[in-house]
CSV table of C-alpha atoms in Angstrom, one decimal:
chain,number,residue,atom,x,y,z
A,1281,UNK,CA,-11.6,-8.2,50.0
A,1282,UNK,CA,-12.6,-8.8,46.6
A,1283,UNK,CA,-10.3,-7.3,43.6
A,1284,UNK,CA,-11.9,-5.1,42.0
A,1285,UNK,CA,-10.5,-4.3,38.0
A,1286,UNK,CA,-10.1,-0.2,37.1
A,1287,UNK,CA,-11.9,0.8,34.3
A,1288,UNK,CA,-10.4,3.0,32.2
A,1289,UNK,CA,-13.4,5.0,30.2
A,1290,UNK,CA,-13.3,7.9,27.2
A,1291,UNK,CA,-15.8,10.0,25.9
A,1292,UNK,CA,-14.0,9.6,22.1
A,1293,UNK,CA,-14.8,6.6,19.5
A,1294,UNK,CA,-13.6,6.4,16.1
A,1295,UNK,CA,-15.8,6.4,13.3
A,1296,UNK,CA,-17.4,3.3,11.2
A,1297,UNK,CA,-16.6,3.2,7.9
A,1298,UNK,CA,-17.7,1.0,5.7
A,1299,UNK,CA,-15.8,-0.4,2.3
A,1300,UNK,CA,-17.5,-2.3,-0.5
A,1301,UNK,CA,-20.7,-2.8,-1.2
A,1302,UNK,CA,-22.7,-6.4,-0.6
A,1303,UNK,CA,-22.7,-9.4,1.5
A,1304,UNK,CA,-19.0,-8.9,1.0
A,1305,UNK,CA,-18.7,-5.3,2.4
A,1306,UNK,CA,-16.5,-5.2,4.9
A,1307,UNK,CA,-17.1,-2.3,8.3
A,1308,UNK,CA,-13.7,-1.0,10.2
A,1309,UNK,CA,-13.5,1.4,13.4
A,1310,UNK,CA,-16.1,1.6,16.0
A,1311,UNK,CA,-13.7,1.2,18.8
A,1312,UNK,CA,-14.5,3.7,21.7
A,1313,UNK,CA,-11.1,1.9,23.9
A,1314,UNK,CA,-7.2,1.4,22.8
A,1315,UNK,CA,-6.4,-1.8,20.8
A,1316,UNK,CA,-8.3,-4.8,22.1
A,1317,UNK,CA,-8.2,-3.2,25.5
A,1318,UNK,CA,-12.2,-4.7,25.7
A,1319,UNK,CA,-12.1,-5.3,29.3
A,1320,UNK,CA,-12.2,-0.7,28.9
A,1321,UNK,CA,-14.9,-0.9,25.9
A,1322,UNK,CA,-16.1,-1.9,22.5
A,1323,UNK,CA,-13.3,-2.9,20.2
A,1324,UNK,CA,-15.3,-2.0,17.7
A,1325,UNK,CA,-15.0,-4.3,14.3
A,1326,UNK,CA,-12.4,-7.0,13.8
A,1327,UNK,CA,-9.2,-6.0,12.4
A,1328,UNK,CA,-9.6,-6.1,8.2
A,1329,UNK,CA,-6.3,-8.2,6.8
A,1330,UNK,CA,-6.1,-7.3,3.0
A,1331,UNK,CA,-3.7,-8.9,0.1
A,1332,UNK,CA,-2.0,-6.7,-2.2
A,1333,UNK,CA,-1.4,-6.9,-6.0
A,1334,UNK,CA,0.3,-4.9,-8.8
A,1335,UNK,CA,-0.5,-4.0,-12.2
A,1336,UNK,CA,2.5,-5.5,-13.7
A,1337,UNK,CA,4.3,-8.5,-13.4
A,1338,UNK,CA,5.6,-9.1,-10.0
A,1339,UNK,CA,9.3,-9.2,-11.0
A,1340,UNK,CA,10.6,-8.4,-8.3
A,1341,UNK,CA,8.8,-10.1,-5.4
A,1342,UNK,CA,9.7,-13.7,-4.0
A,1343,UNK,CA,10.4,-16.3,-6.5
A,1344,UNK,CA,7.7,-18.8,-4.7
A,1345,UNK,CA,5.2,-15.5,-4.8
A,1346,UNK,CA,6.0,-15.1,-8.2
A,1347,UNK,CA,5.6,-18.9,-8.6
A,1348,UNK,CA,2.6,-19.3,-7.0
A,1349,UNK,CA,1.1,-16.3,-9.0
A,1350,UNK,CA,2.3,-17.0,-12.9
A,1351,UNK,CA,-0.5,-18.1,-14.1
A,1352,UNK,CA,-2.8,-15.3,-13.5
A,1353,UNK,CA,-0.1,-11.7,-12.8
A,1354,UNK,CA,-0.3,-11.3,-16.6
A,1355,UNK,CA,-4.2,-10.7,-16.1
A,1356,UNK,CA,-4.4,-7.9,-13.0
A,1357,UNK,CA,-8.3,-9.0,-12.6
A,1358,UNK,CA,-7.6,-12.8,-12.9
A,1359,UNK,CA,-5.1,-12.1,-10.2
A,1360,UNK,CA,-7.3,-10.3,-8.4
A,1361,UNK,CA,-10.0,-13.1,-8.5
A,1362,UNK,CA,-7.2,-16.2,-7.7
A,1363,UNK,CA,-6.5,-14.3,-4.6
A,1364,UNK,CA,-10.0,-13.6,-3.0
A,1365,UNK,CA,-10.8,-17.3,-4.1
A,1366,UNK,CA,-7.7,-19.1,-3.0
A,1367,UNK,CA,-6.5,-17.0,0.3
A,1368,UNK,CA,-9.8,-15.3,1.2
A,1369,UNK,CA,-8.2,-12.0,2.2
A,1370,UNK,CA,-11.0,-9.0,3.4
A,1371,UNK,CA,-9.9,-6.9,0.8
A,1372,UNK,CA,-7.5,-6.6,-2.6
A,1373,UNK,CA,-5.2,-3.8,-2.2
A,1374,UNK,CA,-4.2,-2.8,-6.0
A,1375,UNK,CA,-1.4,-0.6,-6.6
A,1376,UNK,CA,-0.5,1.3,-9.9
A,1377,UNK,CA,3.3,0.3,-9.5
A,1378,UNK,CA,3.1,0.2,-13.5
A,1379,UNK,CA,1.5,3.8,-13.6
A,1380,UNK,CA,4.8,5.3,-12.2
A,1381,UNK,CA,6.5,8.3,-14.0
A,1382,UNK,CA,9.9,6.8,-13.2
A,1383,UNK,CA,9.3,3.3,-14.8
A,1384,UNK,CA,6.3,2.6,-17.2
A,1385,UNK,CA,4.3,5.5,-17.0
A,1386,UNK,CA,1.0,4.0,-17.6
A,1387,UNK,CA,-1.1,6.6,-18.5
A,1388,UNK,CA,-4.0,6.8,-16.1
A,1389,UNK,CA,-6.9,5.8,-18.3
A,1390,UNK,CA,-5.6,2.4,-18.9
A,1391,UNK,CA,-5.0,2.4,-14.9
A,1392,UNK,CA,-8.7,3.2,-14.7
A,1393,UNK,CA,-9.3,0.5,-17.2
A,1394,UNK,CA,-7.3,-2.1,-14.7
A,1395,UNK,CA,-9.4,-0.9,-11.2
A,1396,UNK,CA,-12.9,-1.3,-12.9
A,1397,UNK,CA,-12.0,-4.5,-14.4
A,1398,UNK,CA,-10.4,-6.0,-10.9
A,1399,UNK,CA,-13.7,-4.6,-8.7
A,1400,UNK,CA,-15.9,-6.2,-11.4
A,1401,UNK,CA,-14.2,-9.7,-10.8
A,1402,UNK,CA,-14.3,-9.5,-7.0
A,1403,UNK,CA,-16.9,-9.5,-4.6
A,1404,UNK,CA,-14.7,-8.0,-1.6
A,1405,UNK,CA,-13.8,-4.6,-1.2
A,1406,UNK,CA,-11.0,-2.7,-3.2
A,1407,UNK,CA,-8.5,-0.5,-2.2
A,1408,UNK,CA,-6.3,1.8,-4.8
A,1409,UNK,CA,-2.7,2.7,-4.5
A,1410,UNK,CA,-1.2,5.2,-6.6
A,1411,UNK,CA,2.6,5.7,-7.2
A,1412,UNK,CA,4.1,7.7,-4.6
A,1413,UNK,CA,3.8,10.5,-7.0
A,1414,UNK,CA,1.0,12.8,-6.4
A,1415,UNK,CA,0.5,14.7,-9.9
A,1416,UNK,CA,0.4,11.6,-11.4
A,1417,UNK,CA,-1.8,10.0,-8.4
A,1418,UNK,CA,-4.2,12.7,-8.3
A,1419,UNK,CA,-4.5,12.1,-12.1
A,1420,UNK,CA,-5.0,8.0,-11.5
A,1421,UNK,CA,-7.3,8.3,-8.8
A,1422,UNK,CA,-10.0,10.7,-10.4
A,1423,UNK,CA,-10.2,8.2,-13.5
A,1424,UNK,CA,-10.3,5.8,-11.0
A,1425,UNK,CA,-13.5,6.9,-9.2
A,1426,UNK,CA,-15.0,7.2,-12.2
A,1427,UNK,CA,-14.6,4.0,-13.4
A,1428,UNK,CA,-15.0,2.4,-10.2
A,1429,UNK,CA,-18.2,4.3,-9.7
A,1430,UNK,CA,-20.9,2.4,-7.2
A,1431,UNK,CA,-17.9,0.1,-6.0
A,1432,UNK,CA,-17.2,2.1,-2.6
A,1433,UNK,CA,-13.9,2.2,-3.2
A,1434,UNK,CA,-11.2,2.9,-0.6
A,1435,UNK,CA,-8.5,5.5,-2.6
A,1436,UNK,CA,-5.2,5.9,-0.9
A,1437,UNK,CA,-3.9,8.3,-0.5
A,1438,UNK,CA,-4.9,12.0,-0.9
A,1439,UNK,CA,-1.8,14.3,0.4
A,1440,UNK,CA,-1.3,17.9,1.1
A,1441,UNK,CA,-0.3,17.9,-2.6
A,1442,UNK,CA,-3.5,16.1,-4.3
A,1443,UNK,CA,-6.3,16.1,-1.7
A,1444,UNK,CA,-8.1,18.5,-3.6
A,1445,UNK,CA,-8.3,16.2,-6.9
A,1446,UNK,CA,-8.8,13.4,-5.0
A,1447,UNK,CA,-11.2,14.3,-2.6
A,1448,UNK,CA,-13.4,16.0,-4.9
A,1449,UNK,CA,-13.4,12.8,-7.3
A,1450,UNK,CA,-13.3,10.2,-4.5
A,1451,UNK,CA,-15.3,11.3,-1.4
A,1452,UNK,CA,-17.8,13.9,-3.0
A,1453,UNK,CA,-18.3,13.4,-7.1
A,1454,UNK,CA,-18.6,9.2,-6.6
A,1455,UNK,CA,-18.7,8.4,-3.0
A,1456,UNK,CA,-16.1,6.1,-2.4
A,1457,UNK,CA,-14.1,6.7,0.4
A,1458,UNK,CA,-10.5,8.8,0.7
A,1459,UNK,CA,-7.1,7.8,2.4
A,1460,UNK,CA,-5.5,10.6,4.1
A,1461,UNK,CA,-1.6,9.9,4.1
A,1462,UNK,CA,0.2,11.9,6.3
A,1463,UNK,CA,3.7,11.0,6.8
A,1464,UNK,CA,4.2,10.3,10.8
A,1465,UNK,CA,3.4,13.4,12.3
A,1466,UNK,CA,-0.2,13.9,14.0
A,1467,UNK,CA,-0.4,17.4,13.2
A,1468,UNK,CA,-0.2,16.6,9.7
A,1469,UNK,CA,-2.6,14.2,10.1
A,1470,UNK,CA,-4.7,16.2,11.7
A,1471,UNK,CA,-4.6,18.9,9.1
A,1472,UNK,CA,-5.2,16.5,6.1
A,1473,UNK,CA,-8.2,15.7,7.7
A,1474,UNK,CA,-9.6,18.9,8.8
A,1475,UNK,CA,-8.7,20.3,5.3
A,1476,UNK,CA,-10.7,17.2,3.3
A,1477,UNK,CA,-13.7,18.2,5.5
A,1478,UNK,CA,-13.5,22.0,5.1
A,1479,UNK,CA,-13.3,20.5,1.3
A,1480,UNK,CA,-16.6,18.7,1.2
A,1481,UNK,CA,-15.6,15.2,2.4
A,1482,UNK,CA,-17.7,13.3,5.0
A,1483,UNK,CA,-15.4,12.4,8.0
A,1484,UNK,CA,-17.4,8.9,7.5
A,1485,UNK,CA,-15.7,8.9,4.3
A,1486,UNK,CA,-12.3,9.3,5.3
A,1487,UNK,CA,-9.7,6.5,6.5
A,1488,UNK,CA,-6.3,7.6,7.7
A,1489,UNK,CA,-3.4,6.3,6.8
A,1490,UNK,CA,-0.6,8.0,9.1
A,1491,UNK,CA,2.8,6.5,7.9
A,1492,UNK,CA,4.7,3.1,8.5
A,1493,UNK,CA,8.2,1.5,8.8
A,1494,UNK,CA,9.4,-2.1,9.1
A,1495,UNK,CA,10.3,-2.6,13.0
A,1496,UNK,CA,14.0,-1.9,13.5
A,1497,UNK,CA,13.3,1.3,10.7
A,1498,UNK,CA,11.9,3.7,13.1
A,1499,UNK,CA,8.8,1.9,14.0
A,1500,UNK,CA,9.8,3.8,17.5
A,1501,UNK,CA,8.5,7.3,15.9
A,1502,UNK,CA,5.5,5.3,13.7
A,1503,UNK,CA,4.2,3.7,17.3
A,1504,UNK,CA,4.1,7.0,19.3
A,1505,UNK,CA,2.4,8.8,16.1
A,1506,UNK,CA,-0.8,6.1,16.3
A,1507,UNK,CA,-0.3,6.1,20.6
A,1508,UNK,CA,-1.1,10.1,20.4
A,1509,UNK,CA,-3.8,9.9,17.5
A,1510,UNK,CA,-6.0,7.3,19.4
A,1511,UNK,CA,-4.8,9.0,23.0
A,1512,UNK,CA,-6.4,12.3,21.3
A,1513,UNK,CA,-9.3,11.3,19.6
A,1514,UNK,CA,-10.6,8.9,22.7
A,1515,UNK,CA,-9.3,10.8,25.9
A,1516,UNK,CA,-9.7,15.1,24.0
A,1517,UNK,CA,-12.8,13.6,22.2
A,1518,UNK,CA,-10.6,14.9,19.4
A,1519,UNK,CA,-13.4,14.8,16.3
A,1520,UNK,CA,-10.9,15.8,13.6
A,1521,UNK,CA,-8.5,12.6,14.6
A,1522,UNK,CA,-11.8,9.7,14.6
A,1523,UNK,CA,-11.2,8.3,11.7
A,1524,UNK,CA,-10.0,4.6,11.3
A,1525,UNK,CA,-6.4,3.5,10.4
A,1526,UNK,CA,-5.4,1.6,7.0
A,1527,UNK,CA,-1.6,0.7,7.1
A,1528,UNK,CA,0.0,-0.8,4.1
A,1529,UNK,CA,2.7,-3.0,6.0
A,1530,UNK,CA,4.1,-5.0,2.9
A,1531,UNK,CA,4.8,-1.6,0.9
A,1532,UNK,CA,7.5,-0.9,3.8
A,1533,UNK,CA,8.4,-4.6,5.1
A,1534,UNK,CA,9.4,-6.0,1.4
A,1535,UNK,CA,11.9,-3.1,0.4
A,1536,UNK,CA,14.1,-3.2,3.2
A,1537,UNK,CA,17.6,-5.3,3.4
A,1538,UNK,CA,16.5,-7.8,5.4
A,1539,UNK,CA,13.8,-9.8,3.1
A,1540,UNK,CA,16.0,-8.0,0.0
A,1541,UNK,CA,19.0,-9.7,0.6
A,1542,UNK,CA,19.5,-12.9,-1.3
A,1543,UNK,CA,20.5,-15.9,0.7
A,1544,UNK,CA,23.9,-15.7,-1.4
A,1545,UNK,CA,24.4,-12.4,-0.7
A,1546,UNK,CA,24.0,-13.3,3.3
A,1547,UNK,CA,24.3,-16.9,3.9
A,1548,UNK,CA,24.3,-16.3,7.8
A,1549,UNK,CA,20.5,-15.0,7.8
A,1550,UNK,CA,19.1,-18.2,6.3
A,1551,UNK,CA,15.8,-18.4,3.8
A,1552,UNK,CA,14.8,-15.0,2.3
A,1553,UNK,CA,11.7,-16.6,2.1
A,1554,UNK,CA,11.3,-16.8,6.0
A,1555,UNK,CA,13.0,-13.4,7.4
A,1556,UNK,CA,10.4,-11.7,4.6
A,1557,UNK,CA,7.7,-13.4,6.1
A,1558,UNK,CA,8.9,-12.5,9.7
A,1559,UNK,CA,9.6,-9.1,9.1
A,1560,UNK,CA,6.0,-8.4,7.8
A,1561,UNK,CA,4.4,-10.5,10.8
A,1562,UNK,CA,6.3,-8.4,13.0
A,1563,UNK,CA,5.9,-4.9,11.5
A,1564,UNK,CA,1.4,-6.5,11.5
A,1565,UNK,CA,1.7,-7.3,14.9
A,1566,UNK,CA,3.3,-4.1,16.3
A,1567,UNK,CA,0.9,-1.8,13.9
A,1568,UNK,CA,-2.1,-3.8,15.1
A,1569,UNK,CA,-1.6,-3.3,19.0
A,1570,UNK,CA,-0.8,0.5,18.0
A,1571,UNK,CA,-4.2,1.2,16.0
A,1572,UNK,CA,-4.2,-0.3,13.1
A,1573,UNK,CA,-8.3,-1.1,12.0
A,1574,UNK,CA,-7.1,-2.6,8.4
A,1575,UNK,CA,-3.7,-3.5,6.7
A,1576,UNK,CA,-2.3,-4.7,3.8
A,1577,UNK,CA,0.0,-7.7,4.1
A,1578,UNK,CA,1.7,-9.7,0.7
A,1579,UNK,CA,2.6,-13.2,1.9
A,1580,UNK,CA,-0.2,-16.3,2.3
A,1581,UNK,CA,1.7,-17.1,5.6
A,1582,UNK,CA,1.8,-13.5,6.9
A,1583,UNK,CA,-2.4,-12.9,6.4
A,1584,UNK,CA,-3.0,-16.8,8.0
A,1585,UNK,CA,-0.9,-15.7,10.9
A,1586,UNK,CA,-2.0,-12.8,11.5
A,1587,UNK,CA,-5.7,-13.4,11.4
A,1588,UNK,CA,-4.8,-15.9,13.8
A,1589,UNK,CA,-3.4,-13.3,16.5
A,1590,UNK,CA,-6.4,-11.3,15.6
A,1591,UNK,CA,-9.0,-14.0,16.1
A,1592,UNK,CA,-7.1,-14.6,19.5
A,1593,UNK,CA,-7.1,-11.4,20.5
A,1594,UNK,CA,-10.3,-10.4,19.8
């Protein structure tokens, strides 16, 4: 008797969204099955691997990042522009690190200034990171729309505290698209959303972004957050949770211990250089196979590997 493979159908799919604008333009979600489950459904769009950047210098990154970017970090658009051209990322991921009330406190106009300058120099999409902040973010991110105006920029993140500013700005006033952060909990996820929508926001307009942690940090509780979003919104048919999934790996992966730690400090776990590197491959790999539809990776070595996993996966 022949074996014959159980299908596993559900009457959910995530949205398409679509960053950028051009040949360049890059489409996430889609996906009606769990992560490149395609012998169940459509997978939807390939996995977008983005590179991230500051607006200051990158002091306190890798010394061979640092080296490999000194010629262009004091220019955040020349940066920018050496990245697309040199490691061919889908996206550029700026964050304001500069703009932070604790440290520079760049005033938001001059952030503004920064975003329309680096989406003028690229062809690929853009995505915005505040501060962590969210008076000051909701500040950055409505001069940010404006300036960035006709770009179809991705803004992350609106939050409880700032989705009204930023929603209003991003989704509705200049039709870029809006991050809803939510910090590992699906019912807040699910209430960012619904309230962003109530608000005036498309839900083709609006990319989640539900919380991370570098594996061995809890990635336990960030893995069964994405497991019961994409359970929800594919088996309940659960509109408010069909949005795709943007998760910022290196802002987690590169400020814990382990790719801190200088190899004086702790000559037992060898090359700082390498345990960064494995760190943020790991935290990619596990956030991909949970959900992920786009994320945002710092090291060459990391986006080369995992595009290769992706390609092989797809």
């Amino acid at each position: 008797m022949a074996f014959k493979t159980s299908v596993q159908k559900y009457q959910g799919r995530i949205g398409e969204v679509t960053l950028g604008v051009g040949e360049k333009a890059v489409k996430i979600g889609g996906e009606n099955t769990l992560p490149f489950y395609s012998f169940d459904g459509e997978v939807g769009n390939k996995t977008a691997v983005g590179m991230e950047i500051i607006d200051v210098a990158p002091e306190g990154w890798l010394d061979e990042l640092q080296a490999a970017y000194k010629d262009v970090y004091s220019d955040t658009a020349a940066w920018a522009k050496f990245v697309q051209d040199t490691y061919a990322p889908d996206f550029i991921c700026l964050r304001f690190e500069g703009a932070d009330p604790n440290g520079m406190d760049r005033p938001a106009e001059d952030c503004a200034e920064i975003a329309k300058k680096v989406a003028d120099a690229i062809e690929i999409p853009l995505v915005v990171a505040g501060t962590n902040n969210h008076e000051k973010d909701a500040k950055i991110f409505e001069k940010v729309a404006a300036a960035t105006d006709g770009k179809n920029v991705l803004l992350m993140a609106a939050t409880e505290d700032n989705y009204k500013a930023v929603g209003a700005a991003g989704g509705m006033a200049y039709s870029h698209k809006v991050g809803a952060e939510s910090s590992v909990d699906i019912n807040l996820a699910k209430q960012l959303n619904i309230l962003l929508t109530q608000l005036g926001v498309k839900p083709e307009n609006i990319v989640m972004h539900v919380g991370c942690a570098a594996v061995g940090y809890g990635f336990e509780y960030v893995s069964s957050t994405f497991d019961r979003i994409r359970l929800a919104a594919f088996g309940q048919n659960d509109k408010t949770l069909q949005m795709p999934i943007i998760t910022p790996v290196s802002f987690e992966t590169w400020n814990v211990k382990e790719s801190l730690a200088s190899e004086e400090d702790e000559p037992l776990w060898g090359s700082r250089e390498d345990r960064g590197i494995a760190l943020e491959v790991s935290t990619a790999s596990a956030v991909l196979v949970s959900g992920a539809n786009a994320i945002v990776l710092r090291h060459p070595e990391s986006v080369k590997t995992i595009r290769t996993l992706v390609d092989q996966l797809i």
